[in-house]
Coordinates of N, CA, C and O in Angstrom, one line a residue:
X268 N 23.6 48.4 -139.6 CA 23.2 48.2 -138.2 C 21.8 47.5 -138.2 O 21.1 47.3 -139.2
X269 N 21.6 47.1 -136.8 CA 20.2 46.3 -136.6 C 18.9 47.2 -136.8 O 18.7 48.3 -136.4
X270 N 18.1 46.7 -137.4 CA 16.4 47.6 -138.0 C 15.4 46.5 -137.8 O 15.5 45.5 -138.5
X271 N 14.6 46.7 -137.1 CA 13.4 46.1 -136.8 C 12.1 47.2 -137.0 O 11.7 48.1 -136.2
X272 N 11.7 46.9 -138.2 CA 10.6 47.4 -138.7 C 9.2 47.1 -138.6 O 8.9 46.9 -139.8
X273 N 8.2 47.0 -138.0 CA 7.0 46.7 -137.9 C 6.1 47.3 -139.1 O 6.5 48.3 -139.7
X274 N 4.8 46.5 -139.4 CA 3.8 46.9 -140.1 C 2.5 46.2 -139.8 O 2.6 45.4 -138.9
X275 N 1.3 46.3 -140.6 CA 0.0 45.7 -140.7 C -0.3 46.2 -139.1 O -0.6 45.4 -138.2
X276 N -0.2 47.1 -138.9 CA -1.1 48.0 -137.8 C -2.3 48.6 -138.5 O -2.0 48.6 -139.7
X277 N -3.5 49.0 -138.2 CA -4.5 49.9 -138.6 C -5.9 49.9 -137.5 O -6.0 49.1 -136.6
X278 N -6.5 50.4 -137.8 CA -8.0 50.9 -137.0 C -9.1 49.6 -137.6 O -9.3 49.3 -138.8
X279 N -9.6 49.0 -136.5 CA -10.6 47.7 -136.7 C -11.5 47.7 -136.0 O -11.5 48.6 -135.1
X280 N -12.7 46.6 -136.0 CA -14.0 46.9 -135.3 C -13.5 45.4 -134.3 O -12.7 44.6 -134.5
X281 N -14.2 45.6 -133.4 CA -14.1 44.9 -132.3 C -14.4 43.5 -133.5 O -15.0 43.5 -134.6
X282 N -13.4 42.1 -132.6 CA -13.9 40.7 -133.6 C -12.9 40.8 -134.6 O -12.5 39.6 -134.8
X283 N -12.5 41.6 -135.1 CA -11.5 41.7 -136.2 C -10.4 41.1 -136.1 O -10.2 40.5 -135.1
X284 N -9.5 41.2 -137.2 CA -8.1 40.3 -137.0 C -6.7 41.0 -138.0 O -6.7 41.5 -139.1
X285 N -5.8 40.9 -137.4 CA -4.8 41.8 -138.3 C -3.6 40.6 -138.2 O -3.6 39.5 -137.7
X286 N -2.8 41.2 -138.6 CA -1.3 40.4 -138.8 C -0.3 41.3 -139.1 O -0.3 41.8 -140.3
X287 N 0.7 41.7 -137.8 CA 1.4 42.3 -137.6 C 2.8 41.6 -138.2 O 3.0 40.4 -138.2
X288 N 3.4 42.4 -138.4 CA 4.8 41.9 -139.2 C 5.9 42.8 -138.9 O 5.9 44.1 -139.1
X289 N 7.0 42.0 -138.4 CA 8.6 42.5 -138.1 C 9.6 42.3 -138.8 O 10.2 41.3 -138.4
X290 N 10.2 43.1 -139.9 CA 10.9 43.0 -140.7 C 12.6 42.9 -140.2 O 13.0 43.8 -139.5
X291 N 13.3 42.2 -140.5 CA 14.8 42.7 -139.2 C 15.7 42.7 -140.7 O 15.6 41.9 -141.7
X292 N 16.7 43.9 -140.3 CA 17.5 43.7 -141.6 C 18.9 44.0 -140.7 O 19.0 44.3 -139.5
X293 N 19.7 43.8 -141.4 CA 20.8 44.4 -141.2 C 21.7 43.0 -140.0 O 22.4 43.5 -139.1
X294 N 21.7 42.0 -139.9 CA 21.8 41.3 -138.8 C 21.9 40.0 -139.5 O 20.9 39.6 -140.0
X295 N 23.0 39.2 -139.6 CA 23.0 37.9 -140.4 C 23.1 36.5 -139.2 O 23.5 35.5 -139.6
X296 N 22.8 36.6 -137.9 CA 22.8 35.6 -137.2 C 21.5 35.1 -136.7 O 20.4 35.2 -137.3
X297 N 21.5 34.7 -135.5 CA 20.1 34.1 -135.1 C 20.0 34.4 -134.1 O 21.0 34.1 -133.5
X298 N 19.1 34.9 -133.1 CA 18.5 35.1 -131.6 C 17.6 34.0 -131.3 O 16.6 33.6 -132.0
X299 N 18.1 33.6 -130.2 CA 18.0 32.7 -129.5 C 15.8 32.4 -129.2 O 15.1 31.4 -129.0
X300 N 15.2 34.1 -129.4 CA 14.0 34.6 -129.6 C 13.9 35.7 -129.7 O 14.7 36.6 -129.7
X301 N 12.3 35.8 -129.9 CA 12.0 37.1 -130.2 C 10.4 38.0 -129.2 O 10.0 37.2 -128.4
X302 N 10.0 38.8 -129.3 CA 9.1 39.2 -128.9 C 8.2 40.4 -129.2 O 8.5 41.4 -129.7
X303 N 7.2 40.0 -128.9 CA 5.9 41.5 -129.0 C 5.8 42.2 -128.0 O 6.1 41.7 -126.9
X304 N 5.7 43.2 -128.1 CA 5.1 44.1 -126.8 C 4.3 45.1 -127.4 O 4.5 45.6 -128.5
X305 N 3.3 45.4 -126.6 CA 2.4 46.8 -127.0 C 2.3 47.6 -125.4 O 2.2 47.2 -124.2
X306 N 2.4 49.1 -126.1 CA 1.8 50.4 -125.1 C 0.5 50.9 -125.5 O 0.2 51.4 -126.7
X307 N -0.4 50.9 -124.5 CA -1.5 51.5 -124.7 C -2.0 53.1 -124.4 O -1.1 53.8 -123.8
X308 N -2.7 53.6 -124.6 CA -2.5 55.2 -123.8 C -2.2 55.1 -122.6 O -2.8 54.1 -122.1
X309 N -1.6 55.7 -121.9 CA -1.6 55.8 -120.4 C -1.1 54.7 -119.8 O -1.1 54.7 -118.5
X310 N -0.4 53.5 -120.6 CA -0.1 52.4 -119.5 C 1.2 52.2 -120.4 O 1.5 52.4 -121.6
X311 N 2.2 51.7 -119.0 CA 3.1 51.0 -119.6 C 3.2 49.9 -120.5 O 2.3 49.3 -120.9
X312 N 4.6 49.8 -120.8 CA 4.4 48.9 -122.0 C 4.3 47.4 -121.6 O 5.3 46.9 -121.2
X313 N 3.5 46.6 -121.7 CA 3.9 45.5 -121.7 C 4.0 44.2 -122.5 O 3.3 44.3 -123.5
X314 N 4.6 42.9 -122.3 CA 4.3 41.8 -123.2 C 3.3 41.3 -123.4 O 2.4 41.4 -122.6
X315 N 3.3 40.7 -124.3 CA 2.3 40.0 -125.4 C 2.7 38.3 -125.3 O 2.2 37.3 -124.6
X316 N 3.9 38.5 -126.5 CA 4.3 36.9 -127.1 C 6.0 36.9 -127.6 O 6.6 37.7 -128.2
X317 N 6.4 35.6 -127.0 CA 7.8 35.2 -127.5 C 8.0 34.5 -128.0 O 7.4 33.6 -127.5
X318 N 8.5 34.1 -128.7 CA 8.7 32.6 -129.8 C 10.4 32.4 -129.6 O 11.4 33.1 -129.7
X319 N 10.3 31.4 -129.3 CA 11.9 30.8 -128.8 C 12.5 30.1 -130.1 O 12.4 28.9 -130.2
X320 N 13.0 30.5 -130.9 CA 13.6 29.9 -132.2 C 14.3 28.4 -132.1 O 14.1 27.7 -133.1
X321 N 15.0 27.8 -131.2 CA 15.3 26.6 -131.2 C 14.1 25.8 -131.3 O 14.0 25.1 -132.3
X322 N 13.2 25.9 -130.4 CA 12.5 24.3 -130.1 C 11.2 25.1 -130.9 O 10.2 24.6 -131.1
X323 N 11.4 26.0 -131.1 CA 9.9 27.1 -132.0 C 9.0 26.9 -130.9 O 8.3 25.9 -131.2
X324 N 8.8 27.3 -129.8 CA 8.1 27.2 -128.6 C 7.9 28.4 -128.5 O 8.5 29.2 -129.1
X325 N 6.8 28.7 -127.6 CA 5.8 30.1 -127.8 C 5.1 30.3 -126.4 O 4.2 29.7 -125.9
X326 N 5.8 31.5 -125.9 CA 5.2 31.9 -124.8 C 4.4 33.3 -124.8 O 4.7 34.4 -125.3
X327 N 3.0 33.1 -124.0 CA 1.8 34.5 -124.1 C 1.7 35.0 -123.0 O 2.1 34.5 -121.9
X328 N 1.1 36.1 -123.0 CA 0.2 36.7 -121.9 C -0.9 36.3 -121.6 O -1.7 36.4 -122.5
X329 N -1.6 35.9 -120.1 CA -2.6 35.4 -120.4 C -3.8 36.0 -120.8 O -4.9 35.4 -120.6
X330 N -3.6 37.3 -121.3 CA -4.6 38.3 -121.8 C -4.6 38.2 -122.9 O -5.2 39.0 -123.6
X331 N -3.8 37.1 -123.6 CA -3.5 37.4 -125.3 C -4.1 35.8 -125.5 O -4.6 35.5 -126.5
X332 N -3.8 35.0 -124.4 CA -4.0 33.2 -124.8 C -5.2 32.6 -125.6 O -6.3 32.3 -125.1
X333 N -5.1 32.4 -126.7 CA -6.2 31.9 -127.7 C -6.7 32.9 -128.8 O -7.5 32.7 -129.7
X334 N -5.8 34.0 -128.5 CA -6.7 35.0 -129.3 C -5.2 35.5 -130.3 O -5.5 35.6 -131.5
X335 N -3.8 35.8 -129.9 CA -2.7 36.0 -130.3 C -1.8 34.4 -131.0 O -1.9 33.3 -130.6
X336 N -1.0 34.8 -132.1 CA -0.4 33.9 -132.6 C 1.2 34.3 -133.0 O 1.6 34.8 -134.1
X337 N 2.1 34.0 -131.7 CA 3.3 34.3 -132.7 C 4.2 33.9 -133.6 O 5.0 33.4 -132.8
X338 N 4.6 33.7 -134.7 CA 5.4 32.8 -135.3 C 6.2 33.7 -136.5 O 5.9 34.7 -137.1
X339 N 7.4 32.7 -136.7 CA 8.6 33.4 -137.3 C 8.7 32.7 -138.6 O 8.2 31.6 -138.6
X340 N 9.3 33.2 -139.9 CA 10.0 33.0 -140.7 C 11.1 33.2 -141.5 O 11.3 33.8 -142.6
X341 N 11.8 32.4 -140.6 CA 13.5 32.3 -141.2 C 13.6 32.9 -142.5 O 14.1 34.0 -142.7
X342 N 13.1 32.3 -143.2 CA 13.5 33.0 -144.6 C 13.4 34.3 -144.9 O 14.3 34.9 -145.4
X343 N 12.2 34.8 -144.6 CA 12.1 36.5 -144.7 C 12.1 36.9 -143.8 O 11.3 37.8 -143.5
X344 N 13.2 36.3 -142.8 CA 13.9 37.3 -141.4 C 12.7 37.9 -140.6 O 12.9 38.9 -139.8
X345 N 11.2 37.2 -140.8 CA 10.5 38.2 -140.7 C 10.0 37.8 -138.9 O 10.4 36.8 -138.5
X346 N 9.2 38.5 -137.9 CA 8.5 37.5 -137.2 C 7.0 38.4 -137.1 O 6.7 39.6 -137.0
X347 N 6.2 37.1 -137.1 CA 4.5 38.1 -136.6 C 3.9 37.6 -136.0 O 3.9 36.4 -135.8
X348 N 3.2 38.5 -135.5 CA 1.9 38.6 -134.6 C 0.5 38.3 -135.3 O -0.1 39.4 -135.5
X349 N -0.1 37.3 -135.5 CA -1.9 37.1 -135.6 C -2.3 37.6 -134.3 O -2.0 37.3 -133.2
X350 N -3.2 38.7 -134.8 CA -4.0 38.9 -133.6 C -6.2 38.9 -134.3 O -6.8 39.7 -135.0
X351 N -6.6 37.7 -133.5 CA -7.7 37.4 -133.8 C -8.7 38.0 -132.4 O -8.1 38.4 -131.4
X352 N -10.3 38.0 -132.6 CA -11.3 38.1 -132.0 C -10.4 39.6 -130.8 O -10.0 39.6 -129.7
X353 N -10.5 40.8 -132.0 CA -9.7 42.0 -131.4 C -10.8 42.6 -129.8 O -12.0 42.4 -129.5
X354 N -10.2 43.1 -129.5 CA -10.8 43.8 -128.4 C -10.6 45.4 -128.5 O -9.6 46.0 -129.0
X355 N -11.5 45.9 -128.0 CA -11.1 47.8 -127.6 C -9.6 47.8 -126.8 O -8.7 48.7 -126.9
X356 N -9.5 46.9 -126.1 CA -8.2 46.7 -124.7 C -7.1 46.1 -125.4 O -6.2 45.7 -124.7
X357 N -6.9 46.0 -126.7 CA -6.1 45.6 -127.5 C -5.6 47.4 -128.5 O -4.6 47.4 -129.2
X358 N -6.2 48.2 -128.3 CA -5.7 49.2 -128.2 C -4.4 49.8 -128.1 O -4.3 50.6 -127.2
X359 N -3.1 49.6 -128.8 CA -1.8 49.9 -128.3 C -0.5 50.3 -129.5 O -0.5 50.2 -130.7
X360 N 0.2 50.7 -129.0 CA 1.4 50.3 -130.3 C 2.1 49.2 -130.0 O 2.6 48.8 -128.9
X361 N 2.2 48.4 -131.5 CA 2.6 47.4 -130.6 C 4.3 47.3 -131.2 O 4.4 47.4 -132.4
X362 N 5.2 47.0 -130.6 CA 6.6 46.6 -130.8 C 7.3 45.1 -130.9 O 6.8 44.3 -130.0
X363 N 8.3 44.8 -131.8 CA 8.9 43.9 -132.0 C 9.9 44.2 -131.3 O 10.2 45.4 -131.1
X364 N 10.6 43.0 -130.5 CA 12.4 43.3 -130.2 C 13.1 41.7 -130.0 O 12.6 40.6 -130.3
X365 N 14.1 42.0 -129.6 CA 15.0 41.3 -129.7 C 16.1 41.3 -128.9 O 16.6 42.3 -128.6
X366 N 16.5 40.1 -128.3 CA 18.0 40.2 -127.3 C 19.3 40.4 -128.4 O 19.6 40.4 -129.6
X367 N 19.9 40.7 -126.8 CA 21.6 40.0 -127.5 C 21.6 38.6 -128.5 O 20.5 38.0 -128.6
X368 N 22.9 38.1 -129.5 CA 22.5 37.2 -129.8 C 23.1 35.8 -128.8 O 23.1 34.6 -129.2
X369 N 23.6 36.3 -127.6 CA 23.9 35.1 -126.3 C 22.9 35.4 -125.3 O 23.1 35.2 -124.1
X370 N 21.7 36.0 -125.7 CA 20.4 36.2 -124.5 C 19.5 35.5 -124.4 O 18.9 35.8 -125.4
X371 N 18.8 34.7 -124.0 CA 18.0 34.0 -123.7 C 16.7 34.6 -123.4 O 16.7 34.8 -122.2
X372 N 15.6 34.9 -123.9 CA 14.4 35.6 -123.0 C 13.8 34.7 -122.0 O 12.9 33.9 -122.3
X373 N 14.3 34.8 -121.0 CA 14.0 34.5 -119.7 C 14.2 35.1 -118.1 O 15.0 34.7 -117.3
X374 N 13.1 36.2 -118.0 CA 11.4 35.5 -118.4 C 11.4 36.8 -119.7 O 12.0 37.8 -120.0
X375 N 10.1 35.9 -120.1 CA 10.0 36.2 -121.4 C 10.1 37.8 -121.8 O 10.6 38.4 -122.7
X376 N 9.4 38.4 -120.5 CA 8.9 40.0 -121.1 C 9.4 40.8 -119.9 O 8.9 41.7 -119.2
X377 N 10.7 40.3 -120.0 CA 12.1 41.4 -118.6 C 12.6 42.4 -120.2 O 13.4 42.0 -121.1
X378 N 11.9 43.5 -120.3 CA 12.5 44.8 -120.9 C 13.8 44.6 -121.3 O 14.0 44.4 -122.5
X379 N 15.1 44.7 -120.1 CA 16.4 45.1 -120.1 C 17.0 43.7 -120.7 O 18.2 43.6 -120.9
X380 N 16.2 42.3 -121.2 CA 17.0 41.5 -121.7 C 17.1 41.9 -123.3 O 17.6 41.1 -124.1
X381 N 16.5 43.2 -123.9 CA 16.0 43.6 -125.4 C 17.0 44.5 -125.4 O 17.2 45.5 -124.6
X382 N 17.5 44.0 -126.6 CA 18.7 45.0 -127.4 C 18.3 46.0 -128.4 O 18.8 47.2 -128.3
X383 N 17.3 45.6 -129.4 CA 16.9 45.8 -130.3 C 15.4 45.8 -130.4 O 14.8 44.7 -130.3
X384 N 14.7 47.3 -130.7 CA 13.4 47.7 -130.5 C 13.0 48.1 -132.0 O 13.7 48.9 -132.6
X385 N 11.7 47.5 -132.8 CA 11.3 48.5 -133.7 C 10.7 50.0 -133.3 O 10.7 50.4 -132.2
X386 N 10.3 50.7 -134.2 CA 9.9 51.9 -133.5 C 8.0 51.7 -133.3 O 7.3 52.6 -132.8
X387 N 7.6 50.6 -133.9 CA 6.3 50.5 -133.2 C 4.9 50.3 -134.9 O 5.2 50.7 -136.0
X388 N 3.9 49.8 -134.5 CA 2.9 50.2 -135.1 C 1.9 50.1 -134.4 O 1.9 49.5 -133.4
X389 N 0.5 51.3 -135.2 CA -0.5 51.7 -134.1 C -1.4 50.6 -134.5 O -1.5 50.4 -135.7
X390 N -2.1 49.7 -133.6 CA -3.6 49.1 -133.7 C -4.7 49.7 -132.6 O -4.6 49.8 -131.4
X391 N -5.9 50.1 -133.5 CA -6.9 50.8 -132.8 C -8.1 49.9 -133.0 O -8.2 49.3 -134.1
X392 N -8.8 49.7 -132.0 CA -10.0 48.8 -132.1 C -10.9 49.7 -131.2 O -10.7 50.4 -130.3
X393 N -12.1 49.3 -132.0 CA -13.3 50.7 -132.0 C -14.6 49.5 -131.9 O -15.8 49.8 -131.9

């Protein structure tokens, strides 16, 4: 079955930079894209970043624009998140997912178009 595994979460000082990584196994085709989302305490979940695998085109939040980097690699099935010049408000868990493989993310960060959810990693910024 489908496994979307997250990592490179941990506790950082404001300024800092991490690189979050989504491992996907179990799944030998291609999604059309993919995406970030993080939950913070107390708030719903919301998007981050999507990367559209055909044209490798890259859609953000404008709370992430210039500071977030998403990008994928085919070969180690993998996709990540650079997250540079961190914030306290960057505070969240953050999740990888994925549509159907006839889904299109559009718009990028509609929940119900995600089939497939990792179960999350924590980033804490202090």
């Amino acid at each position: 079955h489908v496994q979307l595994v997250e990592s490179g979460g941990g506790s950082v000082q404001a300024g800092g930079s991490l690189r979050l990584s989504c491992v996907v196994s179990g799944y030998t085709g291609r999604w059309p894209c993919m995406s970030w989302f993080r939950q913070a305490p107390g708030k719903e979940r919301e998007g981050v970043a999507t990367f559209y695998t055909g044209g490798r085109s890259t859609y953000y939040a404008d709370s992430v624009k210039g500071r977030f980097t998403i990008s994928q690699d085919n070969a180690k099935s993998t996709l990540y998140l650079q997250i540079d010049s961190l914030r306290p408000e960057d505070t969240a868990v953050y999740f990888c997912a994925a549509p159907t493989s006839d889904t299109y993310c559009v718009p990028a960060f509609e929940e119900a178009l995600y089939a497939y959810w990792g179960q999350g990693t924590q980033v804490t910024v202090s």
